[in-house]
Coordinates of N, CA and C in Angstrom, one line a residue:
X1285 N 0.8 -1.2 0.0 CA 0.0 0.0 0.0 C 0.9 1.3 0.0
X1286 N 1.7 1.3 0.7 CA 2.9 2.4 0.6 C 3.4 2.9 -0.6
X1287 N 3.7 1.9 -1.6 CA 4.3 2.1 -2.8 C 3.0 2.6 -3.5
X1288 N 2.1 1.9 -3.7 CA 1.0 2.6 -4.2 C 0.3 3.9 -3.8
X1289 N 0.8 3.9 -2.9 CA 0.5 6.0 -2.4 C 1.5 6.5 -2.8
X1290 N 3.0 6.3 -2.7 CA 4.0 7.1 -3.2 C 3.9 6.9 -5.0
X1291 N 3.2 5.8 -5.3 CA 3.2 6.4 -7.1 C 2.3 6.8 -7.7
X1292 N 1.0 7.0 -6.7 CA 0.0 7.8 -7.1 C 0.4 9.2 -6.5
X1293 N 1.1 9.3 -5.5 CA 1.8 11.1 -5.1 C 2.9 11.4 -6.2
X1294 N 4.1 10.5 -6.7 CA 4.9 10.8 -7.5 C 3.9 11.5 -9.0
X1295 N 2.9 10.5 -9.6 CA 2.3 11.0 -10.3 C 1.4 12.0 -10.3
X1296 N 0.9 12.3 -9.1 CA 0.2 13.7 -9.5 C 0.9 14.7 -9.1
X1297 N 2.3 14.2 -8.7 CA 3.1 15.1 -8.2 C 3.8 16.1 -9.9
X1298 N 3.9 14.6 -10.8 CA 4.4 14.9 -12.2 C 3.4 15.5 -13.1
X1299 N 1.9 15.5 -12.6 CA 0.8 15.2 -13.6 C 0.5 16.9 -13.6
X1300 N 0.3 17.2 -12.2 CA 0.0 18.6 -11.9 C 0.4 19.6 -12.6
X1301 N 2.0 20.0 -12.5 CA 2.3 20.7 -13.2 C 2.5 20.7 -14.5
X1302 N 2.7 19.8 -15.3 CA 2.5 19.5 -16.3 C 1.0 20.1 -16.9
X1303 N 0.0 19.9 -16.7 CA -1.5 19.9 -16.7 C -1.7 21.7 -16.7
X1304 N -1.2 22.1 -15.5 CA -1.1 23.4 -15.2 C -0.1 24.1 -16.4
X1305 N 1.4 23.7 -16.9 CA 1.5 24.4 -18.2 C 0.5 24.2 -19.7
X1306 N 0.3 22.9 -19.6 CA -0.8 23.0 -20.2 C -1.7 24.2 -20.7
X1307 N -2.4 24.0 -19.3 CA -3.7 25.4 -19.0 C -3.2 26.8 -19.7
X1308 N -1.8 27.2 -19.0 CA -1.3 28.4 -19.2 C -1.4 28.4 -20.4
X1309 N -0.7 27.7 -21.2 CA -0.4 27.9 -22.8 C -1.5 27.7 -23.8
X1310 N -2.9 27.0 -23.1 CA -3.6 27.2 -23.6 C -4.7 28.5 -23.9
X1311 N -4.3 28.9 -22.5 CA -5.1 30.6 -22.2 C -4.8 31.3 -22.9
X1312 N -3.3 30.9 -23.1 CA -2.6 32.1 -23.7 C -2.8 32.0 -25.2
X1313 N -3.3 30.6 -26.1 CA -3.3 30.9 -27.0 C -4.8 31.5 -27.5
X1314 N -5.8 31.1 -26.4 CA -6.6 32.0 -26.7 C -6.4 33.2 -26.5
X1315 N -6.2 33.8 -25.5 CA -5.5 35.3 -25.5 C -5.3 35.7 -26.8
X1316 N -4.4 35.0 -27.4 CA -4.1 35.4 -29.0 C -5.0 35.5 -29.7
X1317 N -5.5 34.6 -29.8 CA -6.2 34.2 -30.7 C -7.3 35.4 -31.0
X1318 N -7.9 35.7 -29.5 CA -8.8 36.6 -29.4 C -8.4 38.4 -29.7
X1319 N -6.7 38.3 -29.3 CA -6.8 39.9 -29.6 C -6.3 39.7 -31.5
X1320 N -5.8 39.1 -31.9 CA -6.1 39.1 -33.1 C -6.9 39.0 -34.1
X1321 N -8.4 38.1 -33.7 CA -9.6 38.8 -34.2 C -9.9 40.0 -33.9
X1322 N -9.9 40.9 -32.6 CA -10.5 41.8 -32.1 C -9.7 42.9 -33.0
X1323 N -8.1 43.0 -33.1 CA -8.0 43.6 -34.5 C -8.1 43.6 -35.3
X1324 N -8.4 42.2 -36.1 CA -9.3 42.6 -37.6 C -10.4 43.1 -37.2
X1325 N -11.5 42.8 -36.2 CA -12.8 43.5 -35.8 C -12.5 45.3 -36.3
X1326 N -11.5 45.6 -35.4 CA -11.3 46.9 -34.8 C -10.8 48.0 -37.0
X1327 N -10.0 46.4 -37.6 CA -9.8 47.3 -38.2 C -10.6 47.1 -39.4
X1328 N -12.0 46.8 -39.4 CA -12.7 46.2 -40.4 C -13.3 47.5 -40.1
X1329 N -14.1 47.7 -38.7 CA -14.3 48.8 -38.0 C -14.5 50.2 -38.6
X1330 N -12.7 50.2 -38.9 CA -12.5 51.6 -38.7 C -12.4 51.7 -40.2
X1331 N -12.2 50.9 -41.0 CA -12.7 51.0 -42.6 C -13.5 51.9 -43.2
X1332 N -14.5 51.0 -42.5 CA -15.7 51.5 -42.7 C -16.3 52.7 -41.9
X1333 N -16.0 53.0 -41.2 CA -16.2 54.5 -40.3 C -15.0 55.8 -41.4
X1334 N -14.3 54.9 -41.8 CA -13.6 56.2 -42.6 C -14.2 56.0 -44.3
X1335 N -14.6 55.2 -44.4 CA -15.7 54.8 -45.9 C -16.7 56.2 -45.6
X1336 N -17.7 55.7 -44.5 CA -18.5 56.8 -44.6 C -18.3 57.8 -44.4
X1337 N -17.3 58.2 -43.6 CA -16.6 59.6 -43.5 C -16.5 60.1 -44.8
X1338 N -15.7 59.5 -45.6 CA -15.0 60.0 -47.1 C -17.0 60.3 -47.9
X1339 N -17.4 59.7 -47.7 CA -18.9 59.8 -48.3 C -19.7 61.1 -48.0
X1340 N -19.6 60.9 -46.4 CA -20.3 61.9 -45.6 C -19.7 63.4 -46.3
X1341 N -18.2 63.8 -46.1 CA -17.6 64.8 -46.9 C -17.7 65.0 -48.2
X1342 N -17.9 63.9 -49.1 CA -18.3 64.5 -50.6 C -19.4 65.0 -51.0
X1343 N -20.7 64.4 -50.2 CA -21.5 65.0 -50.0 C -21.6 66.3 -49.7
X1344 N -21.1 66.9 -48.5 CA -20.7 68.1 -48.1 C -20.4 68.9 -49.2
X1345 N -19.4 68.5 -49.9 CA -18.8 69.3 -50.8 C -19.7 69.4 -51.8
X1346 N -20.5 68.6 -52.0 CA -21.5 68.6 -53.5 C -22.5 69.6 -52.9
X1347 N -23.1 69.7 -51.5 CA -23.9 70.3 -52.2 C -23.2 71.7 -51.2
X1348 N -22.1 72.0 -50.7 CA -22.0 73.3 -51.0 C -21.5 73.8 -52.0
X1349 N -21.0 72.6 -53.2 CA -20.6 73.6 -54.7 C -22.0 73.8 -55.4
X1350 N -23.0 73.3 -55.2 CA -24.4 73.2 -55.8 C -25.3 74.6 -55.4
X1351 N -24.9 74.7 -53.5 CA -25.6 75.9 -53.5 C -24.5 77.2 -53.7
X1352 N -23.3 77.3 -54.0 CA -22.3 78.5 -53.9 C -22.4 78.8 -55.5
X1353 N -23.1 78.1 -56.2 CA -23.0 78.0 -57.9 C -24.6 78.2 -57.8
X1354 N -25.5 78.5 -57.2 CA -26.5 78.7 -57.8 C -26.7 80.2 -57.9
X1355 N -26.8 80.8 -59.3 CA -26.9 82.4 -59.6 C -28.3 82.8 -59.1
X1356 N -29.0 82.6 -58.7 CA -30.2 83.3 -58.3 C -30.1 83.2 -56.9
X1357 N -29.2 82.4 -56.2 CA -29.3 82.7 -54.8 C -28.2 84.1 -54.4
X1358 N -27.2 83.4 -55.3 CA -26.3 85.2 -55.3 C -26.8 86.3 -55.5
X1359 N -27.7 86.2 -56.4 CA -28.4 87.5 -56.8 C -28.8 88.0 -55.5
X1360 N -29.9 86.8 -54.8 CA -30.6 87.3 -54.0 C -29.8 87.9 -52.8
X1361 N -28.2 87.1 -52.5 CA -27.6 87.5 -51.4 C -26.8 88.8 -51.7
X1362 N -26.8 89.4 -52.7 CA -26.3 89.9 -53.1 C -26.6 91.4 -53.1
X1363 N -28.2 91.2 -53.1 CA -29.0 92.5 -53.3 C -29.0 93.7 -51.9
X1364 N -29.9 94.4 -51.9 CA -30.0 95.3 -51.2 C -31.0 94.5 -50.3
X1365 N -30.9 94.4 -48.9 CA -31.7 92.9 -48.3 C -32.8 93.6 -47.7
X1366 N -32.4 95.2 -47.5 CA -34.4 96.1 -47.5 C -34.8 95.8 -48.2
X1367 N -34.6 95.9 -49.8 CA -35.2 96.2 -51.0 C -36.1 94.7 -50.5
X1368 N -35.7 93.7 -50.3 CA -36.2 92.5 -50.3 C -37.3 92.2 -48.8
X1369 N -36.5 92.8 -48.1 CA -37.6 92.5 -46.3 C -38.2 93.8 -46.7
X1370 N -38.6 94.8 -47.6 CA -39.8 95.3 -47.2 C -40.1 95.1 -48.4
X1371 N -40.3 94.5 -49.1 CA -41.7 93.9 -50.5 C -41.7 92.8 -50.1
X1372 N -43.1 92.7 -49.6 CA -43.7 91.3 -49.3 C -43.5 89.9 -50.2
X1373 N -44.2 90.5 -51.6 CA -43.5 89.5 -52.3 C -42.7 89.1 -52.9
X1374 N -41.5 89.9 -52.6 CA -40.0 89.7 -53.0 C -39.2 88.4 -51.9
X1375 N -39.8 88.9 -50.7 CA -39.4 88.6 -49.1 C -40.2 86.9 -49.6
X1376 N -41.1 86.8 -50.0 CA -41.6 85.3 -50.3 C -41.2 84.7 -50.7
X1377 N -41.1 84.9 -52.2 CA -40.4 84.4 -53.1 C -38.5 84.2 -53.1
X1378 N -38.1 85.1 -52.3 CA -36.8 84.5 -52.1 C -36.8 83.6 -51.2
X1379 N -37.7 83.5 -50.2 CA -37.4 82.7 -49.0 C -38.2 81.6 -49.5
X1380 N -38.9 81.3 -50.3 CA -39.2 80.5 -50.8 C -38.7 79.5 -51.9
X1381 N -37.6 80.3 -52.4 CA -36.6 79.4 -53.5 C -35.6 79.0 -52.4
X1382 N -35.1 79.9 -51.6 CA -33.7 79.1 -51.1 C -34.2 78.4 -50.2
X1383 N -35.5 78.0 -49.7 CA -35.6 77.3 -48.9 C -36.0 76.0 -49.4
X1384 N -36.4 76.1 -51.1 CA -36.6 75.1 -51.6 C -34.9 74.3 -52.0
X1385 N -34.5 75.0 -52.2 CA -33.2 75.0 -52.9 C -32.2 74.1 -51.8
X1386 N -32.7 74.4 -50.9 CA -32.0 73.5 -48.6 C -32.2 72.9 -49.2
X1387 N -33.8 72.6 -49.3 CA -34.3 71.0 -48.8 C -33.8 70.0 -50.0
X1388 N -34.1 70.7 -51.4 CA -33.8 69.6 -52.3 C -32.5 69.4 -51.5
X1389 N -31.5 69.8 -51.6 CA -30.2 69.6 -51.0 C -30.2 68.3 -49.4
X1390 N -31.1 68.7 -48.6 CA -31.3 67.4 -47.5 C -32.2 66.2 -48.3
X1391 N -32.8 66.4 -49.3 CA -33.5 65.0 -49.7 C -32.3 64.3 -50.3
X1392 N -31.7 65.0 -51.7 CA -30.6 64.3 -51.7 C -29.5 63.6 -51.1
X1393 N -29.5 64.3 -49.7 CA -28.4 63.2 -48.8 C -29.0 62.7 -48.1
X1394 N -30.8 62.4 -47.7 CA -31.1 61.8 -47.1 C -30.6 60.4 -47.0
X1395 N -30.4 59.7 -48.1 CA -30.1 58.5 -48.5 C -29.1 58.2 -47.0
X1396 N -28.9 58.9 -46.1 CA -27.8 58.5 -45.4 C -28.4 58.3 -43.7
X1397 N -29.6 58.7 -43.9 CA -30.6 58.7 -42.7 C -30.7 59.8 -41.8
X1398 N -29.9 61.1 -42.3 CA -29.6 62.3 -41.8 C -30.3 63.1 -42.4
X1399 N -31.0 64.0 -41.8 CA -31.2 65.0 -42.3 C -30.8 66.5 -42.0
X1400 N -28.8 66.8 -42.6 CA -28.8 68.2 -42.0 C -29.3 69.6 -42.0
X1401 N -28.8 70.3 -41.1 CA -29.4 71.6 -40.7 C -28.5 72.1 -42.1
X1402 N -29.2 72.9 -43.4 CA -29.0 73.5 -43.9 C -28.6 75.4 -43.4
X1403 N -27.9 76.1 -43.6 CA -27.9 77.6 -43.2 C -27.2 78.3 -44.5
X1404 N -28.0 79.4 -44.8 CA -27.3 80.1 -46.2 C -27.3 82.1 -45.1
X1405 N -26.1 82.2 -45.0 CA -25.9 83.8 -44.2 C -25.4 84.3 -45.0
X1406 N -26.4 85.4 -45.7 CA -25.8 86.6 -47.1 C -24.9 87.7 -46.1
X1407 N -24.1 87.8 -46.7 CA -23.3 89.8 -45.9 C -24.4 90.8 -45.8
X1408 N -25.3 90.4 -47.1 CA -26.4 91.3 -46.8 C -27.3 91.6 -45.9
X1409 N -26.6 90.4 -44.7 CA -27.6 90.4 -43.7 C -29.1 88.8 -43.3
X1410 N -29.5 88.8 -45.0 CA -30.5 87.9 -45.0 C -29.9 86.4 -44.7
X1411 N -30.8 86.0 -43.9 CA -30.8 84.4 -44.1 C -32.0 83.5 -43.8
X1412 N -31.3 82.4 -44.6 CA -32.3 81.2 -44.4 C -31.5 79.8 -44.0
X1413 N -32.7 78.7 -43.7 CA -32.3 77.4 -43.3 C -33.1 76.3 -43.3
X1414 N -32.9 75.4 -43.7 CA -33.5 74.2 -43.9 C -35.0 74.1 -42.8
X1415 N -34.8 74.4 -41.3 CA -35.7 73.6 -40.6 C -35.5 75.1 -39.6
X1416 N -34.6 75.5 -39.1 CA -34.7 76.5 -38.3 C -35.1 77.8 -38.7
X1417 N -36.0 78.5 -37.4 CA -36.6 79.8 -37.8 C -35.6 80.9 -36.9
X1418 N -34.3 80.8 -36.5 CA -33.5 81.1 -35.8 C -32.6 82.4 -36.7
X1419 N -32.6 83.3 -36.6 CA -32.2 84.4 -37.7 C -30.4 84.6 -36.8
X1420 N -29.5 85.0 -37.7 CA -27.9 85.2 -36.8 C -27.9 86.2 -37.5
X1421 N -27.0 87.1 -36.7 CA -26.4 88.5 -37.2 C -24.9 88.1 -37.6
X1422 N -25.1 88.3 -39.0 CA -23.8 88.0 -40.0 C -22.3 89.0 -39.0
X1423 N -22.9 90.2 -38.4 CA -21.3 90.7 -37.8 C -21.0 89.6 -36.9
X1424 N -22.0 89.1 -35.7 CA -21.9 88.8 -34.6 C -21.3 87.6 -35.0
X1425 N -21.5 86.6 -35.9 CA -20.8 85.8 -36.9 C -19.7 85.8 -36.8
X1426 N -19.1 86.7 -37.8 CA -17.7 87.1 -37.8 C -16.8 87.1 -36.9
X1427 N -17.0 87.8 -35.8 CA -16.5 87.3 -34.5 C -15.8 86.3 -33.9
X1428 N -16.3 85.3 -34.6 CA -16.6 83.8 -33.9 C -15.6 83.3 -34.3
X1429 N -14.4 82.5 -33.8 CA -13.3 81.8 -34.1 C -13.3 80.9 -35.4
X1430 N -14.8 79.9 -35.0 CA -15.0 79.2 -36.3 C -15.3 79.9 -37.4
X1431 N -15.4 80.7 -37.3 CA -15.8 81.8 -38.8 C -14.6 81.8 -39.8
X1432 N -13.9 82.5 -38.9 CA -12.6 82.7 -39.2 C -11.9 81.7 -39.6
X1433 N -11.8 80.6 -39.3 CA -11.7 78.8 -39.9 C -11.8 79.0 -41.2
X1434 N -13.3 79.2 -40.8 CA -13.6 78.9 -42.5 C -13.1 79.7 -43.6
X1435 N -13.2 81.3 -43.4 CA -13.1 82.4 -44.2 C -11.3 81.9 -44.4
X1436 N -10.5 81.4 -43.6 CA -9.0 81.0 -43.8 C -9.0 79.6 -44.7
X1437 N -10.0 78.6 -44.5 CA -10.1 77.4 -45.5 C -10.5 78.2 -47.4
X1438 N -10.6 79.1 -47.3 CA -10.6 79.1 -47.9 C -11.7 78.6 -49.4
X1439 N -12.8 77.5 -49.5 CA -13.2 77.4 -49.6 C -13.5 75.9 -49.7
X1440 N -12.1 75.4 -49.1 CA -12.2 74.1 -48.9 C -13.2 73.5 -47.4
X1441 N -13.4 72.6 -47.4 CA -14.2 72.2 -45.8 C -13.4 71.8 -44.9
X1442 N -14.0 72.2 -43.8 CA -13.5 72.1 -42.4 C -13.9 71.5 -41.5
X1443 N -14.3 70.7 -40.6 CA -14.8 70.5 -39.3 C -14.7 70.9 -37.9
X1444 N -15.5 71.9 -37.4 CA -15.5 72.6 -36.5 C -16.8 72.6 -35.5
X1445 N -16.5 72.7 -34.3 CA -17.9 73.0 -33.7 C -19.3 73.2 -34.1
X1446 N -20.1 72.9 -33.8 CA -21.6 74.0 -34.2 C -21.2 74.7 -33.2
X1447 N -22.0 75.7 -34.4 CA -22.5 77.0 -33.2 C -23.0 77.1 -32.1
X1448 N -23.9 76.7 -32.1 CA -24.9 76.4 -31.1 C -24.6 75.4 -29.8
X1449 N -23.8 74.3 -30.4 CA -23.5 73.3 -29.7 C -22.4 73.0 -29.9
X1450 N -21.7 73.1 -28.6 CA -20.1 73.0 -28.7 C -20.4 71.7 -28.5
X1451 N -20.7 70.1 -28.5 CA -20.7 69.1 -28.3 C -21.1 68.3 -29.7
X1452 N -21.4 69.1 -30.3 CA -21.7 68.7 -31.9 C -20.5 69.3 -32.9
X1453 N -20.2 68.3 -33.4 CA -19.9 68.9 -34.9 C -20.4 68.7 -36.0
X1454 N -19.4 69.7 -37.2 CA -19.6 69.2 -38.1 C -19.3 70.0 -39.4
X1455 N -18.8 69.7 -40.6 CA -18.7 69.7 -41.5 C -19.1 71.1 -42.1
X1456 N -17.9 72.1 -42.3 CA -18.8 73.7 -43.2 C -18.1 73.8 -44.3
X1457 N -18.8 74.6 -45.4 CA -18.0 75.3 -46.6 C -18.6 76.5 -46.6

């Protein structure tokens, strides 16, 4: 009986650790295993978050070359902006093309499940916007650091703050 205790203790004496590097090296290949999927995860991920990024931006850009190229809204921003806020139906009809002029612009990117805040601010003072009835004073504008961003971009796009909400961004020309 003696011998038979001492070679069942020799053996689990040998079995144990053995068993236990086992374990280790098996943890660890999952360890592996797992952070190497989790990097393709991460960089399948970020593919695609920079896919729609590059999307999200061309968009941007199309339709602020769509509205900076439309001659009748220049006109309009262009004008004397009393001549326009005191004839009633001057005052309609412009706010009623550029506001047609927003929206076509958010149906076309709706496609993306967004629908942004369009804003068109003439120097002349006048403005319009997709959804808001919120009027800004073009000096008080100026002021504003992100302004200055843009007016330095030059007419390329930027990403900067909203106005309104420093916790938002997004995308100006």
């Amino acid at each position: 009986r003696s011998i038979k205790t001492k070679v069942f203790l020799l053996i689990t004496t040998i079995t144990i650790p053995i068993m236990g590097i086992m374990g280790l090296l098996s943890i660890k290949g999952v360890e592996n295993t797992v952070k190497n999927e989790m990097n393709k995860a991460s960089h399948q991920i970020l593919g695609e978050i920079s896919k729609n990024i590059s999307i999200l931006l061309a968009n941007v850009e199309r339709i602020g070359n769509n509205i900076t190229a439309d001659s009748k809204l220049i006109n309009i921003l262009s004008s004397n902006s009393n001549e326009i806020l005191n004839n009633n139906e001057k005052e309609k009809l412009s706010s009623s093309y550029i506001k047609g002029l927003l929206n076509d612009e958010v149906w076309n990117y709706g496609g993306f499940g967004m629908k942004p805040e369009l804003y068109v601010i003439g120097n002349n003072g006048l403005n319009y916007s997709t959804y808001s009835t919120t009027k800004y004073d073009i000096e008080g504008i100026k002021k504003e650091s992100w302004y200055k961003d843009i007016v330095k971009a030059n007419g390329d796009t930027v990403l900067i703050d909203t106005y309104k909400d420093k916790s938002g961004i997004g995308p100006y020309k």
